[in-house]
Coordinates of C-alpha atoms in Angstrom, one line a residue:
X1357 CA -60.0 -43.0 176.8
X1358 CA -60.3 -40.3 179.6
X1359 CA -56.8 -41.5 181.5
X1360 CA -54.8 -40.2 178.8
X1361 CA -52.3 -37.5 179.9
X1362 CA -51.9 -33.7 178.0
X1363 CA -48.8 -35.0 176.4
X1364 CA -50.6 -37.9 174.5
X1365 CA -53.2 -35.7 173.3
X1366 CA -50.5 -33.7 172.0
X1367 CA -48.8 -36.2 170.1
X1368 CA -52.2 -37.7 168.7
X1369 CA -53.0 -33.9 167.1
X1370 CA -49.7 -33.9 165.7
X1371 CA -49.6 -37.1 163.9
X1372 CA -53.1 -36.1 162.8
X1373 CA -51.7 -32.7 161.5
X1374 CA -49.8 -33.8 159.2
X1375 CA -46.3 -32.0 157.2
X1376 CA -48.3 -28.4 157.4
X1377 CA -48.1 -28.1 160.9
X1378 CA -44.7 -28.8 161.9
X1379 CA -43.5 -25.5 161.5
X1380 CA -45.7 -24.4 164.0
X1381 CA -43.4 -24.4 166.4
X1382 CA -41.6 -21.4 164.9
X1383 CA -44.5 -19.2 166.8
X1384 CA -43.5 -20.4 170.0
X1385 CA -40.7 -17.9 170.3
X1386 CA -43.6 -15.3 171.0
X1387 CA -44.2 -16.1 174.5
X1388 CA -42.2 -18.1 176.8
X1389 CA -43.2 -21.4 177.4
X1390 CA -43.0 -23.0 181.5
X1391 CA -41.8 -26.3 182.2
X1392 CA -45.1 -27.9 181.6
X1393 CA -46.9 -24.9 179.7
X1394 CA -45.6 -26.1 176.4
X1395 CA -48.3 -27.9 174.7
X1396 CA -51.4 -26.2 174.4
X1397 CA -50.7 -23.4 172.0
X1398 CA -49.8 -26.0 169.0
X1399 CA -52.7 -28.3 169.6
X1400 CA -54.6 -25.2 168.9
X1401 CA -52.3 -23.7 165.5
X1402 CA -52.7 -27.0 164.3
X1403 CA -56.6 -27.5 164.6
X1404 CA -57.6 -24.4 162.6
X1405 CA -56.8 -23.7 158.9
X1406 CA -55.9 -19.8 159.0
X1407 CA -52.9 -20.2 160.8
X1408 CA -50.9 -21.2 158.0
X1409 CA -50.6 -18.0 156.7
X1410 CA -49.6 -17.0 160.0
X1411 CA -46.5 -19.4 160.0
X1412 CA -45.6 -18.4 156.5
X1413 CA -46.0 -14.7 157.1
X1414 CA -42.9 -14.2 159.7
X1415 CA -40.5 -15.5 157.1
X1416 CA -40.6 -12.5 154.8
X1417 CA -39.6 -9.6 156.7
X1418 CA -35.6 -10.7 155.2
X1419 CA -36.9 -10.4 152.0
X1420 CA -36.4 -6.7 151.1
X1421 CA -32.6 -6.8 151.7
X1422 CA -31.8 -9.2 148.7
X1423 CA -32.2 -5.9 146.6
X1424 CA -28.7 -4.8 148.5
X1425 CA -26.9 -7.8 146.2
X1426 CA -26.6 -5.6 142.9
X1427 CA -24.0 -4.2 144.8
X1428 CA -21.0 -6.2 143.6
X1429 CA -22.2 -5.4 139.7
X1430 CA -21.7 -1.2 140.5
X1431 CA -18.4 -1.9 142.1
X1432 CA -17.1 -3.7 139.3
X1433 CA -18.4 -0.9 137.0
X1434 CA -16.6 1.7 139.2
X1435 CA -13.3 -0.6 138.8
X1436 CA -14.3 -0.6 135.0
X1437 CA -14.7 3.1 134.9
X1438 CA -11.4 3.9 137.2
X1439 CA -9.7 1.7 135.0
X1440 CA -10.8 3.6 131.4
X1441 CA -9.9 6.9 133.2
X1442 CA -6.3 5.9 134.3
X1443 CA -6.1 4.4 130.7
X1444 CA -7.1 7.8 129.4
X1445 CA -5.1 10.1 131.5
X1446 CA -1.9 7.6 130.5
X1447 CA -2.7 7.6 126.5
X1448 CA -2.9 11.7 126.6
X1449 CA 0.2 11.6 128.5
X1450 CA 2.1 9.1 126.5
X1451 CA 0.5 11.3 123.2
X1452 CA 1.8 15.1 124.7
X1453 CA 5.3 13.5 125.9
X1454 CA 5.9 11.8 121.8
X1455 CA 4.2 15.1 120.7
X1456 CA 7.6 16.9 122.6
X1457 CA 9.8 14.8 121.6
X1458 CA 8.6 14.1 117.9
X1459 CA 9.1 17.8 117.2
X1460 CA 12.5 18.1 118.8
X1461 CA 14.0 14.7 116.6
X1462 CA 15.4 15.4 113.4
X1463 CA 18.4 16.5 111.8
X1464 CA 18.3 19.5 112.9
X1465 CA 17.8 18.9 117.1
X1466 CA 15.4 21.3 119.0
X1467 CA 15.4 20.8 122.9
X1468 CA 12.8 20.1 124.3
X1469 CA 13.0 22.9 126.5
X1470 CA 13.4 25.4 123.9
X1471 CA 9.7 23.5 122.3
X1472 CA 8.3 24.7 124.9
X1473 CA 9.6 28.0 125.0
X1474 CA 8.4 28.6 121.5
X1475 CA 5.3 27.6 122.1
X1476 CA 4.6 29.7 125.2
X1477 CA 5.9 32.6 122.8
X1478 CA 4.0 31.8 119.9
X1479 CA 0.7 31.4 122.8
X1480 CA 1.3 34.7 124.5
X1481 CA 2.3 32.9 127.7
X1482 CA 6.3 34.2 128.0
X1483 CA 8.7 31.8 126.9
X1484 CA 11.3 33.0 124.1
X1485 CA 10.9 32.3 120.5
X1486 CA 14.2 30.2 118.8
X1487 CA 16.9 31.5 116.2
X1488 CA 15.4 31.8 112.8
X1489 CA 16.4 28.5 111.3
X1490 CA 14.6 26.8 114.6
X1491 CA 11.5 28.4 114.3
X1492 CA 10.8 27.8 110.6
X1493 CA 12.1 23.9 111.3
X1494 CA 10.0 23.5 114.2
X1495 CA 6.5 25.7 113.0
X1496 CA 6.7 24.7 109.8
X1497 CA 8.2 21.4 108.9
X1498 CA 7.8 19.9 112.6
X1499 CA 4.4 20.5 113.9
X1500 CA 2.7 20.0 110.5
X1501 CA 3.6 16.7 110.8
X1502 CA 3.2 15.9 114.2
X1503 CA -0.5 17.4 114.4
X1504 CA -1.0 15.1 110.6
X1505 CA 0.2 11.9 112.6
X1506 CA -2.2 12.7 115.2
X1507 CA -4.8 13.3 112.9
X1508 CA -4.5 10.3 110.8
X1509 CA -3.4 8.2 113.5
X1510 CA -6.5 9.1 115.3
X1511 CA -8.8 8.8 112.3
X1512 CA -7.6 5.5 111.7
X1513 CA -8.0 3.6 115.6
X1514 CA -11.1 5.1 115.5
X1515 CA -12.6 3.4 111.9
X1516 CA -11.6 0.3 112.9
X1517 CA -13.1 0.4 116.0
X1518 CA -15.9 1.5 114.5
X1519 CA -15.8 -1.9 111.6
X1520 CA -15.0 -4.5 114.2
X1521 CA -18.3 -3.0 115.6
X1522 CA -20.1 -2.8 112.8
X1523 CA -19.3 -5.9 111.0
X1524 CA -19.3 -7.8 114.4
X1525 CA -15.9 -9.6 113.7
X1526 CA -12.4 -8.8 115.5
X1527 CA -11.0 -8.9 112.4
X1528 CA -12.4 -6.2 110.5
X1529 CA -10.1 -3.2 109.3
X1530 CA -10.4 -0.4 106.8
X1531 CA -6.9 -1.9 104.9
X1532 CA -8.1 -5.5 105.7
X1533 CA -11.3 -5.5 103.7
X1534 CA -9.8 -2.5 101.3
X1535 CA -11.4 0.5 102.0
X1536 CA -8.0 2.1 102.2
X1537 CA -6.8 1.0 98.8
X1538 CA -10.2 1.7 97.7
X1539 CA -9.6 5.5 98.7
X1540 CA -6.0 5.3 97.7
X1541 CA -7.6 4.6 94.2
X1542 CA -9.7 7.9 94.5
X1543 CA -7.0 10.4 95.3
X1544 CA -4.5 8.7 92.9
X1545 CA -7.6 8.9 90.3
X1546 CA -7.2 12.9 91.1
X1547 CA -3.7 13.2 90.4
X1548 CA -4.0 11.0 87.4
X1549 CA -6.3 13.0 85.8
X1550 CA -4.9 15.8 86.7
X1551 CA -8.8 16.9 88.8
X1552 CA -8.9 20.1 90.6
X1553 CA -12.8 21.1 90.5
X1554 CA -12.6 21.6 94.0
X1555 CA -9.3 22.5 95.1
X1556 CA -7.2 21.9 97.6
X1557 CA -10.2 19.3 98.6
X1558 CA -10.8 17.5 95.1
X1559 CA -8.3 14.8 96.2
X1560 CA -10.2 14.3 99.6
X1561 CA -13.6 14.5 97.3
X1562 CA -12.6 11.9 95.3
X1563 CA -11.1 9.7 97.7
X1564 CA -14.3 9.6 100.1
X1565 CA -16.4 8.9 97.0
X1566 CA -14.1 6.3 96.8
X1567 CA -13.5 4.9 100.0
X1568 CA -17.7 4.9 100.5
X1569 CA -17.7 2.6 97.3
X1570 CA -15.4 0.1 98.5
X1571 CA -16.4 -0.1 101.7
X1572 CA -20.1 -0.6 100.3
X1573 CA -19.6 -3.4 98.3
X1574 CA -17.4 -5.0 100.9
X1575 CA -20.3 -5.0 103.4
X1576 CA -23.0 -6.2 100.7
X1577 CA -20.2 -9.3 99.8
X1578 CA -19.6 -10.1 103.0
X1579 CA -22.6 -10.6 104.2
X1580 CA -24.6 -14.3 104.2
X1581 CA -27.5 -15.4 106.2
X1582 CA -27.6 -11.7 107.8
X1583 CA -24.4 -11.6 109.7
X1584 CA -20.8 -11.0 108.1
X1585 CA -18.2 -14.5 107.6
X1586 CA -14.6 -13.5 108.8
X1587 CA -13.4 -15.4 105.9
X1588 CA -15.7 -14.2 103.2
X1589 CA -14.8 -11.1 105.0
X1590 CA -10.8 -11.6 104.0
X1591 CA -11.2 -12.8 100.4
X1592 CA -13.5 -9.7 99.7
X1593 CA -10.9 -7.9 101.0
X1594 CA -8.4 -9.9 98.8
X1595 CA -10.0 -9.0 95.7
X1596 CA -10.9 -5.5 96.7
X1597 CA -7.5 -4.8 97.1
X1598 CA -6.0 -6.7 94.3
X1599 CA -8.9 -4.8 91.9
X1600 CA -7.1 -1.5 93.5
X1601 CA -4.0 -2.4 92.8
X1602 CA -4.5 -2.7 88.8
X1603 CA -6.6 0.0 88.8
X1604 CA -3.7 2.1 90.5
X1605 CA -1.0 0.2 88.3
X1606 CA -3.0 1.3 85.4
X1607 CA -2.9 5.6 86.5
X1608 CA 0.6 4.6 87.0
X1609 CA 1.5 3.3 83.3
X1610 CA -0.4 6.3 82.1
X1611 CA 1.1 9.0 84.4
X1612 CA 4.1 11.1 83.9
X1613 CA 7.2 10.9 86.1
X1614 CA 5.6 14.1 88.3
X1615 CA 2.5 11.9 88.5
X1616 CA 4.1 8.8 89.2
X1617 CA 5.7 10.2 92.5
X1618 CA 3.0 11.5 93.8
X1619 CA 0.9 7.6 93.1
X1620 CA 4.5 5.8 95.0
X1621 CA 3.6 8.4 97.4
X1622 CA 0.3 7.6 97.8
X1623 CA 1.4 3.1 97.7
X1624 CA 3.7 3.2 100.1
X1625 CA 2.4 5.9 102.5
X1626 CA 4.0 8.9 104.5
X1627 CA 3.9 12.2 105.9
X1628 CA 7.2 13.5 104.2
X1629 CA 4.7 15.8 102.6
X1630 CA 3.3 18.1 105.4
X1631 CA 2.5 21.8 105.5
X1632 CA -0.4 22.8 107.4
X1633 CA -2.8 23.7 104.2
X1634 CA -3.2 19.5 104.0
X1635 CA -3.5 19.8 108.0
X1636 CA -6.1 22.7 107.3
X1637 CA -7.6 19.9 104.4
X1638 CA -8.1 17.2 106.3
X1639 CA -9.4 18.8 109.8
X1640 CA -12.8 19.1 109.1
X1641 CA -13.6 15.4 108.0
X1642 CA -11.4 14.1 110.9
X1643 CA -12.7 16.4 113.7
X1644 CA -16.2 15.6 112.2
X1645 CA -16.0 12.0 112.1
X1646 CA -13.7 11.4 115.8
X1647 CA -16.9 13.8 117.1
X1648 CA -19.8 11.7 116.0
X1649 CA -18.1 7.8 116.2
X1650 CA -18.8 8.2 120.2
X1651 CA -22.5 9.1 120.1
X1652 CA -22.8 5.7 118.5
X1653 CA -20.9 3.9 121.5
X1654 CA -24.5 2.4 122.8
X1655 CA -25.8 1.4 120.3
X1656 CA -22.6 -0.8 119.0
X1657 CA -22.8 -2.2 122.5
X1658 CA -26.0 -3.4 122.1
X1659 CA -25.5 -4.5 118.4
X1660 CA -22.6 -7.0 119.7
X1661 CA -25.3 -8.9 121.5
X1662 CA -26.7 -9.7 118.2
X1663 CA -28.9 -8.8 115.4
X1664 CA -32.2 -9.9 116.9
X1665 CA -31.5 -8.7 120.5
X1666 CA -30.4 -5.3 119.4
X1667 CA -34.0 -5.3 117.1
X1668 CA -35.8 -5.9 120.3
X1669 CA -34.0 -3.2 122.4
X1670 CA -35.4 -0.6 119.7
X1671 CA -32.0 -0.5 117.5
X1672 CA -32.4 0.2 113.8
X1673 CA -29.5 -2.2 112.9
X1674 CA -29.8 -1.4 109.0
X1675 CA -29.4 2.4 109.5
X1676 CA -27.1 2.2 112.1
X1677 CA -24.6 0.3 110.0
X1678 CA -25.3 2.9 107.0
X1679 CA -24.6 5.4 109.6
X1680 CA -21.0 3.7 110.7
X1681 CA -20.3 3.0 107.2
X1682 CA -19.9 6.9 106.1
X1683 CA -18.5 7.9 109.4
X1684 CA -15.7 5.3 108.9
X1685 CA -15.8 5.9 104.6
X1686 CA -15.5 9.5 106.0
X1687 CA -12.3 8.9 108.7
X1688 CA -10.4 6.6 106.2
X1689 CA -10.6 9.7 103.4
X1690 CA -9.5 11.3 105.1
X1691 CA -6.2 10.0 106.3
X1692 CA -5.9 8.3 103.2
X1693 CA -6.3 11.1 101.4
X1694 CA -3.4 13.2 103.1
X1695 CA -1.1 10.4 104.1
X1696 CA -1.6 7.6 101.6
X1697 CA -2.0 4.0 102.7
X1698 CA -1.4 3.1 106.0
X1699 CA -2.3 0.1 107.1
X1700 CA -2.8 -2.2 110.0
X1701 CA -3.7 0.7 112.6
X1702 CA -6.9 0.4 113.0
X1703 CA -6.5 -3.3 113.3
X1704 CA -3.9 -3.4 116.0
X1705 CA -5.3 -0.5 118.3
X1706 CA -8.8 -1.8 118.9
X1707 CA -7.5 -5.1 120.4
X1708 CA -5.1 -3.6 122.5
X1709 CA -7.4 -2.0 124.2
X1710 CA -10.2 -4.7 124.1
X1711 CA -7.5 -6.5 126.0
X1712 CA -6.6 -3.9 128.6
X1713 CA -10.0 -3.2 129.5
X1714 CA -12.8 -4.9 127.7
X1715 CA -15.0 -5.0 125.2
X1716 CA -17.1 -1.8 126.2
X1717 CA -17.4 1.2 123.3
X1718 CA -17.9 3.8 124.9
X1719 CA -14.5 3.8 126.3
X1720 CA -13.4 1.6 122.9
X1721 CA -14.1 4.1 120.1
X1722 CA -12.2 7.6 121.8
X1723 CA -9.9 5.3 123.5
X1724 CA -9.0 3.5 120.1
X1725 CA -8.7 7.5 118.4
X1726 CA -6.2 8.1 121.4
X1727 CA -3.9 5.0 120.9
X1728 CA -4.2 5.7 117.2
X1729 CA -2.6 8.8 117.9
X1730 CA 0.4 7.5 119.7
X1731 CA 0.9 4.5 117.6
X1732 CA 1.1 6.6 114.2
X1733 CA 3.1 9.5 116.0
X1734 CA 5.5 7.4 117.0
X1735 CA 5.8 5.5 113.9
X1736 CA 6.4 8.4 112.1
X1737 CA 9.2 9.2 114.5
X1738 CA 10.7 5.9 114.3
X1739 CA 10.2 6.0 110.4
X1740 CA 12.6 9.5 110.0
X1741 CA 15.0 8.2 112.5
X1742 CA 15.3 4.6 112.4
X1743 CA 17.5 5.1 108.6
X1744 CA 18.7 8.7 108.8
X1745 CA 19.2 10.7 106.9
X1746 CA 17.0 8.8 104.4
X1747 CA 13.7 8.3 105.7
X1748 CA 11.1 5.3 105.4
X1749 CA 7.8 4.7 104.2
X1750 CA 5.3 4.8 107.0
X1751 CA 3.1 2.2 105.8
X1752 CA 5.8 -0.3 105.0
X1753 CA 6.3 0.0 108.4
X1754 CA 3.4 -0.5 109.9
X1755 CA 2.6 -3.3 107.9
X1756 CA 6.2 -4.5 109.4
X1757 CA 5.0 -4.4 112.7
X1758 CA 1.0 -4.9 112.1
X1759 CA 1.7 -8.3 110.1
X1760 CA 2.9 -10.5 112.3
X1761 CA 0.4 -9.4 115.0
X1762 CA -2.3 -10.1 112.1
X1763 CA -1.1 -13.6 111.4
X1764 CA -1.3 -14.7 115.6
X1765 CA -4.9 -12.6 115.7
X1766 CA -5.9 -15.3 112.8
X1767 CA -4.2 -18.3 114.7
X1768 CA -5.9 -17.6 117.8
X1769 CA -9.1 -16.7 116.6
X1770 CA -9.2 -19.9 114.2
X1771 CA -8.3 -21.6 118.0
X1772 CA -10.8 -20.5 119.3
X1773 CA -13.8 -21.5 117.0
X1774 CA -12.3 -25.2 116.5
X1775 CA -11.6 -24.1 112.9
X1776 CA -12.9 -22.1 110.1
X1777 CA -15.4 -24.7 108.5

């Protein structure tokens, strides 16, 4: 047909094409086209077979800034990070302020001021040191207890960080499951036998040895199917402490009435009973266990995603609960072991914090140690003042205040799984 115009040809080749060749076009930007210099150069694209690589190849050069989209995730873990630190800076705060004021409170008022002043005197720092009646009120009845409170209070935010992780469950707590009254069992064991083969640290001895016991056969018992049940969890706990309770009941009917105080002392819980040879005691196994809990921050990250996955990440799940177990054996001795039963902090702590800024150890386990601190220093505060001049147990009153918080953890997390069956 030789009449036929340029612009029929054209349309013929492109029909003839087919789908491929319709983005030819986008190479027409490379040269501009005339008023009737438009049709050639497809006719040609679209008669050879190497040029679709040439119209795929000009759409990849936007290809290398998709890496610029991970972005977002690093801001959000600067938030995350900006947030721990103000959390941080305000728990230290919060701790040094109740410090102040815990060893100013009491019959016998110190001003804060004059706290101060005595402990710039006692440091070398100036200051002047209080009348004589001050000074043995505040350096030895005060601060013994204060720095105890810390210690325990710390020891115990920490362990139950530490079990939740461990066991996987947000209800997991060294009094929950029993490893308190396990430990309780130990030191009361001590007195009631009237052991002192290693001295001042036979109680803490035989409380740890304890405490690893109970919370040994807690893990094994819980444990079906290779993960832990929150319920089989609770009524191991259950018996554990009820199995406790005789066992102390029994030292009790046996004891004298010198004995017997000391075991009340040991039920009910308190820090009545401070001088700085139990602070001196208990130090080392505190400071040792509050130093190694965050080295394991990591790994209980990665063991929250799961057995399996944390297998397949290179995480030795067996020894690393072996290894939580005696740090937490070794944080719950001892605070037992000094302060007697105490419950409910290391449940109460942990979620607090989970809800003010995640699930994330390695801000959860010193964090938790922190809060701890300030829960148990005020307690103990609140416990001397509340009913003055008398003065109450510390662990009633914790389990006053960690109870009902226990009971709504239980309702929402039985919410939230649609049940327990």
């Amino acid at each position: 047909m030789p009449g036929r115009s340029p612009q029929g040809a054209e349309r013929t080749a492109a029909a003839r094409s087919g789908p491929e060749n319709r983005s030819a076009p986008e190479e027409t930007p490379r040269r501009a086209p005339g008023p009737t210099e438009a049709t050639p150069p497809p006719a040609e694209a679209t008669s050879t077979e190497p040029a679709k690589p040439a119209a795929a190849e000009p759409a990849q050069p936007s290809q290398p800034a998709k890496p610029a989209k991970p972005a977002k995730p690093a801001a959000g873990d600067r938030r995350g990070h900006r947030r721990a630190l103000l959390l941080t800076l305000a728990l230290v705060a919060v701790l040094l302020l109740l410090a102040l004021v815990s060893a100013g409170t009491g019959a016998y008022r110190i001003p804060t001021a004059d706290v101060l002043a005595s402990a710039q005197h006692r440091l070398g720092l100036g200051g002047a040191p209080l009348d004589r009646v001050g000074e043995s009120v505040l350096w030895n009845v005060r601060l013994p207890r204060v720095v105890l409170a810390l210690l325990v209070g710390a020891s115990l935010g920490c362990a139950g960080a530490l079990m939740q992780g461990v066991f996987g469950n947000p209800l997991a707590e060294p009094g929950v499951i029993g490893i308190s009254a396990g430990a309780a069992v130990g030191a009361v064991a001590a007195i009631g036998l009237g052991l002192g083969f290693l001295g001042n640290w036979t109680i803490t001895a035989c409380a740890f040895v304890a405490g690893l016991v109970t919370v040994s056969a807690g893990y094994l018992l819980s444990r079906n199917g290779g993960k832990t049940e929150v319920v089989t969890l609770i009524l191991t706990g259950i018996a554990v402490n009820a199995f406790a309770g005789a066992l102390i009941g029994l030292f009790v009917f046996f004891a004298d009435s010198g004995q017997v105080n000391q075991i009340t002392f040991w039920q009910l819980g308190s820090l009545a009973q401070a001088t700085w040879p139990k602070v001196l005691a208990v130090l080392p196994c505190a400071v040792a266990g509050l130093l190694v809990a965050p080295f394991y921050a990591r790994r209980l990250d990665l063991l929250s995603l799961g057995e399996r996955p944390a297998r397949h990440l290179g995480i030795d799940v067996e020894r690393l609960r072996l290894a939580l177990i005696l740090v937490v054996a070794l944080l719950t001795a001892a605070a037992v072991a000094v302060a007697g039963v105490i419950t409910f902090i290391g449940l109460l702590v942990p979620h607090l914090l989970r809800m003010a800024n995640g699930p994330g150890h390695r801000f959860l386990v010193p964090g938790s140690a922190l809060a701890g601190a300030v829960v148990l220093v005020a307690g103990d505060l609140a416990a001397r003042t509340l009913a003055q001049p008398a003065e109450l147990p510390l662990g009633v009153l914790t389990a006053l205040i960690g109870s009902p918080f226990f009971f709504w953890l239980l309702r929402r997390t039985r919410r939230k799984q649609g049940g327990w069956a």
